[in-house]
Coordinates of C-alpha atoms and ligand atoms in Angstrom, one line a residue:
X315 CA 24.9 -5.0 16.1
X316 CA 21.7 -6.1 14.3
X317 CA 21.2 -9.6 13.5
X318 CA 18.4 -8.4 10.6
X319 CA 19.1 -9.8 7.2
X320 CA 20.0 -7.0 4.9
X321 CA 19.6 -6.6 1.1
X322 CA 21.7 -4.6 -1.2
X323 CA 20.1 -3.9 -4.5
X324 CA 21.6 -2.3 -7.6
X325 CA 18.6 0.7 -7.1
X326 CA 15.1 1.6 -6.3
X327 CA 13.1 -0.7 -9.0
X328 CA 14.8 -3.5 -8.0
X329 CA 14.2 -2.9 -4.3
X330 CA 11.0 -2.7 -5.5
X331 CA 10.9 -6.4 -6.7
X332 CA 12.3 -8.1 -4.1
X333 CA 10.2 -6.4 -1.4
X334 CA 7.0 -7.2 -3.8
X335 CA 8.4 -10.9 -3.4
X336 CA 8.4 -11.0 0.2
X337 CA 4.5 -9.5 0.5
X338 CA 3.9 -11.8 -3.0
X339 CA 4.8 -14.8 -0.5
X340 CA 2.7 -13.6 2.4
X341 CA -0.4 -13.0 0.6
X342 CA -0.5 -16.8 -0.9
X343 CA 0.6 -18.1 2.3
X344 CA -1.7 -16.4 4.3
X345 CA -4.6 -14.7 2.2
X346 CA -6.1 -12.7 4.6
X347 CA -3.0 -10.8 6.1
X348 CA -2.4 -8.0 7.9
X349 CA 0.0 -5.2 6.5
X350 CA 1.5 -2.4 8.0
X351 CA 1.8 0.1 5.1
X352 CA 4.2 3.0 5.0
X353 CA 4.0 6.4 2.7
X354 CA 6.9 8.5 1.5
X355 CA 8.8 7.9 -1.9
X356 CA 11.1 5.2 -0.4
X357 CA 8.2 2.5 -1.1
X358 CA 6.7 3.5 -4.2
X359 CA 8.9 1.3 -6.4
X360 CA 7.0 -1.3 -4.2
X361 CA 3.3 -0.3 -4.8
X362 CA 4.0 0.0 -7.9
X363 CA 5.4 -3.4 -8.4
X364 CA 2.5 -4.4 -6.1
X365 CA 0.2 -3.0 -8.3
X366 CA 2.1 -4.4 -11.9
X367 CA 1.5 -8.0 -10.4
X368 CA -2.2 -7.7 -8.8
X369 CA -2.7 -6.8 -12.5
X370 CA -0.8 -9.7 -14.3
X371 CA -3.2 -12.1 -11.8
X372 CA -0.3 -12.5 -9.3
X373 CA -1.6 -10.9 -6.2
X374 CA -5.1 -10.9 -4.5
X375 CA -5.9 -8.7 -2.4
X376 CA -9.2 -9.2 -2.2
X377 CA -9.0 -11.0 1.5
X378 CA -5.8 -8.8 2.6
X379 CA -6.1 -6.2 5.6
X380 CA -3.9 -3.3 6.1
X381 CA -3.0 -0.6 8.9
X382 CA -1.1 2.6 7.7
X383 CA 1.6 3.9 9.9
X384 CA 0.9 7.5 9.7
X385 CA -1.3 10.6 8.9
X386 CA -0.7 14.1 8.7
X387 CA -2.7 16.1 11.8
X388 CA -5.5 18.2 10.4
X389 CA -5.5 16.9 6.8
X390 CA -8.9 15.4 5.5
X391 CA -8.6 12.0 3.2
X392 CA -9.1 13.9 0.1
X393 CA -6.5 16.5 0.7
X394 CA -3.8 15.7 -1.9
X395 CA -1.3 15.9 0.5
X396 CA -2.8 13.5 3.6
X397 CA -1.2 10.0 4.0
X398 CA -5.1 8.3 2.9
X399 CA -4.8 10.2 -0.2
X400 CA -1.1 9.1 -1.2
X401 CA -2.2 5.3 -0.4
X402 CA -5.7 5.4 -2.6
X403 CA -3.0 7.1 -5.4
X404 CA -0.5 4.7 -5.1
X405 CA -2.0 1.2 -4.3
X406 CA -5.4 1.0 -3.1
X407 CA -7.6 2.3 -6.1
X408 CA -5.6 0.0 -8.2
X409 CA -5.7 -3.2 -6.8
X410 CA -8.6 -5.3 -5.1
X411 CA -8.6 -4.5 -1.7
X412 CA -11.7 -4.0 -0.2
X413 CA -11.9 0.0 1.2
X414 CA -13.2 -1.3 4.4
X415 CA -10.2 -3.5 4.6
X416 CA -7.6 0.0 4.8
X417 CA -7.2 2.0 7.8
X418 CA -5.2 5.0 8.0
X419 CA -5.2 7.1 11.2
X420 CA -7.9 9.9 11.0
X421 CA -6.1 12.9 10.4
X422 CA -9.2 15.3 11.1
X423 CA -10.3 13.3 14.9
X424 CA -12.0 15.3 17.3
X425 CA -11.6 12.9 20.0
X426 CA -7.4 11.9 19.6
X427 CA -7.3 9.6 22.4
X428 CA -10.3 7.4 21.0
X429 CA -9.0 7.5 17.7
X430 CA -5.7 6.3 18.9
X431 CA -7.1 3.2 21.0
X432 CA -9.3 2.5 18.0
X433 CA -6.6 2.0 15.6
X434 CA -5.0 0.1 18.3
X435 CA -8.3 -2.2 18.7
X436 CA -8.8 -2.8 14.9
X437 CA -5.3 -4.0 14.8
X438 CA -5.7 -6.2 17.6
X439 CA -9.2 -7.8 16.1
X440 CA -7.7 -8.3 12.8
X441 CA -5.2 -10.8 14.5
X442 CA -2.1 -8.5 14.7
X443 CA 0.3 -6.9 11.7
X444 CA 2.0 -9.8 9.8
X445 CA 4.6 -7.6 7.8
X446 CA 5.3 -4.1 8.9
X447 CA 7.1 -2.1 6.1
X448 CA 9.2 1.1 7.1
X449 CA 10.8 3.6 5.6
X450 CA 13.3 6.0 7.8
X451 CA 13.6 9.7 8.5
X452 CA 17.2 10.8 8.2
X453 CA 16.7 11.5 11.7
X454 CA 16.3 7.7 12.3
X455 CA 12.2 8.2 12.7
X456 CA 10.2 5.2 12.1
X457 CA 6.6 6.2 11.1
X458 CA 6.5 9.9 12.6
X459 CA 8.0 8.6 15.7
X460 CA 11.0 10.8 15.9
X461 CA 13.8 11.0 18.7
X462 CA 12.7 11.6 21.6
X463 CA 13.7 10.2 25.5
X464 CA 11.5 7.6 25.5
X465 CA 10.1 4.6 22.9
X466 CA 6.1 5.2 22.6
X467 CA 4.2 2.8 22.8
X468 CA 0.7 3.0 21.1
X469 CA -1.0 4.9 18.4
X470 CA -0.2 8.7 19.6
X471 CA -0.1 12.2 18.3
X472 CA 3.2 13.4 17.7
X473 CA 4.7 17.0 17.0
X474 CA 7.4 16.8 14.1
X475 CA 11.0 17.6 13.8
X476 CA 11.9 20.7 11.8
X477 CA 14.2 18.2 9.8
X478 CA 10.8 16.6 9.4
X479 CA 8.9 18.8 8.0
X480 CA 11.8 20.1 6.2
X481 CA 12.1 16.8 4.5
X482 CA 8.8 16.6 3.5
X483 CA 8.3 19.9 2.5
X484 CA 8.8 18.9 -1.2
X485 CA 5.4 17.3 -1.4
X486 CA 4.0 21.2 -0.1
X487 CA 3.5 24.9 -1.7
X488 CA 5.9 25.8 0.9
X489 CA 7.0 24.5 4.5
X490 CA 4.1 26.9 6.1
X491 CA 1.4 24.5 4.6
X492 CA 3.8 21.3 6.3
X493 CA 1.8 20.5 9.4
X494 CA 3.0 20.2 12.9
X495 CA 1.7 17.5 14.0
X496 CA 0.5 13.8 13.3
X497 CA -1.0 10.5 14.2
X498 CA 1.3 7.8 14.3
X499 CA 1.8 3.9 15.6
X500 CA 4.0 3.6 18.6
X501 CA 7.2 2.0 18.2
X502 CA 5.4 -0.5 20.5
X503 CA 2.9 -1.2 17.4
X504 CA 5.6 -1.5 15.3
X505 CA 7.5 -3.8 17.2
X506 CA 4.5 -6.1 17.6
X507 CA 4.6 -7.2 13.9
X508 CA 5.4 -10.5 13.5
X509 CA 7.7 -9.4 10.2
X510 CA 9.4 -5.9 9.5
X511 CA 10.8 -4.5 5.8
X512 CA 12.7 -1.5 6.0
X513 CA 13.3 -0.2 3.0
X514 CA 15.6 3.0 2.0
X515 CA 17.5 3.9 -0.8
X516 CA 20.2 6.8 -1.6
X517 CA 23.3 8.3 0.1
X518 CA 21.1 10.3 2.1
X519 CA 20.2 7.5 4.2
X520 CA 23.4 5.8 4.7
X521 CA 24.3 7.4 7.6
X522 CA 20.9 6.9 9.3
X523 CA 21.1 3.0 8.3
X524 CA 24.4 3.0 10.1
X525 CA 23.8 4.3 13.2
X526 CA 20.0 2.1 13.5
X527 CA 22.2 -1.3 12.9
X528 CA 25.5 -0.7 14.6
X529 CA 24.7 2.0 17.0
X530 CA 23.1 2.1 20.6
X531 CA 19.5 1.0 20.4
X532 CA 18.2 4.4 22.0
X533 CA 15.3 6.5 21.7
X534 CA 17.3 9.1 20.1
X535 CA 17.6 6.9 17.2
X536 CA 13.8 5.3 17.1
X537 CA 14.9 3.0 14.4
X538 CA 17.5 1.4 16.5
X539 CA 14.9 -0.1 18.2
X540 CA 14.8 -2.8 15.6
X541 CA 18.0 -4.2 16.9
X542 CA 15.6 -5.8 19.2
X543 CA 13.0 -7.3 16.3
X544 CA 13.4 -11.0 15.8
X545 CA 12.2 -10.9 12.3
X546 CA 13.8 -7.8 10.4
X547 CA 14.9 -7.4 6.4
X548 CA 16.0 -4.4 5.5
X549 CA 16.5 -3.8 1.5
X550 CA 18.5 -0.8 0.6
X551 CA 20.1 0.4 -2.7
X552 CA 24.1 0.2 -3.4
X553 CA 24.3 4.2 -1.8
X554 CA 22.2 3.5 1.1
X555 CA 24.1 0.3 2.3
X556 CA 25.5 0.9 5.4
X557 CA 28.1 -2.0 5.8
Ligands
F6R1733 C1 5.7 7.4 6.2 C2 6.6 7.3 7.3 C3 7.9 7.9 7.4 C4 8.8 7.7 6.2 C5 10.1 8.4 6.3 C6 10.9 8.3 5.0 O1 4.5 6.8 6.3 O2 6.2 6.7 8.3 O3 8.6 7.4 8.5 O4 8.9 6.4 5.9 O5 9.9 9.8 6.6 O6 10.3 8.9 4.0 P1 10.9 8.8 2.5 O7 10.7 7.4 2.1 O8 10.0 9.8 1.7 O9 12.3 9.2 2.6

């Protein structure tokens, strides 16, 4: 059983809030961060919060560092659909981080294994990832690291789950344009942050939550992983709680 703290909010917006509290209270404690920053719709009622209070003079950014999870294999920043594209939409090209300050895997490497220990390396110069948020995959995936029989390590290419792709087919034309493949942190990266926010809402996930706080930590369920975290909140709506 989990020792994380866990959250339950009446919905999405007000998930939003109290996650934008706990990276409010990061960024004036410690102004030149390090986030781990996750796609997906689970944390948009964050960036947007996020974004609402850079605005009102709340949040700088301006010194703030951040690492994405994820990006799609193949897909070029400006494709509408790629994971760099999704963050400049949502956050970045609204608040005052520095471009050079945002790293998102490159989806379009020709050289994986350099790219890999390069996003590894950045992440390890900039000091480390203070706050790591998540969201899950009903399949209990934790960036795109999805069940498999071991817990990766490092930054690694990854082929996805139908239940994947099928997931995130919504975002597509149709699930032959969803790739196959992606860049992701290992769960070894994720588990190096010294904080981690999970965040999920609706009944869809409630299962998922379940099994990743009372279930076997296992490889089958990456997320359970987190069992072993220290430092773990996980906010979740009224039909996600697990409890
Ligand atoms: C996204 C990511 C994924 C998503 C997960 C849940 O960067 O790493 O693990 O967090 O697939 O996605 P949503 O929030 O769309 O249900």
């Amino acid at each position: 059983m989990i020792h994380a703290r866990v959250i339950k909010v009446k919905n999405p917006e007000e998930m939003g809030k109290v996650a934008a509290d706990l990276f409010e209270a990061l960024i004036q404690t410690k102004p030149a961060c390090v986030l781990g920053l996750a796609t997906g719709s689970s944390p948009l009622p964050l960036y947007r919060e996020l974004v609402e209070r850079c605005k009102a003079g709340k949040i700088d950014f301006s010194r703030v560092r951040s690492a994405n999870l994820d990006e799609y294999k193949g897909l070029s920043g400006d494709h509408p659909q790629s994971y760099r594209y999704f963050m400049q939409e949502n956050l970045f090209n609204h608040v005052n981080i520095k471009p050079e300050n945002t790293i998102v895997p490159n989806g379009q490497t020709e050289d994986v294994a350099a790219m890999c220990q390069a996003y590894e390396k950045q992440i390890e110069e900039w000091g480390g990832v203070d706050l790591q948020l998540l969201g899950i995959g009903h399949d209990g995936h934790i960036g795109f690291n999805e069940p498999t029989d071991h817990f990766p390590a490092m930054t690694h290419e990854v082929e996805l789950e139908e239940i994947t792709r099928q997931a995130n087919k919504r975002f597509f034309n149709s699930i032959d344009e969803v790739p196959t493949a992606a860049y992701t942190m290992g769960i070894g990266t994720v588990m190096a942050a010294r904080k981690v926010v999970l965040v999920a809402t609706g009944a869809d996930k409630k299962e998922i939550l379940y099994k990743t706080l009372c279930g076997p930590v296992t490889p089958q369920v990456p997320a359970s992983i987190l069992q072993f975290h220290p430092d773990v909140t996980i906010i979740c709506d009224e039909a996600a709680y697990p409890l």
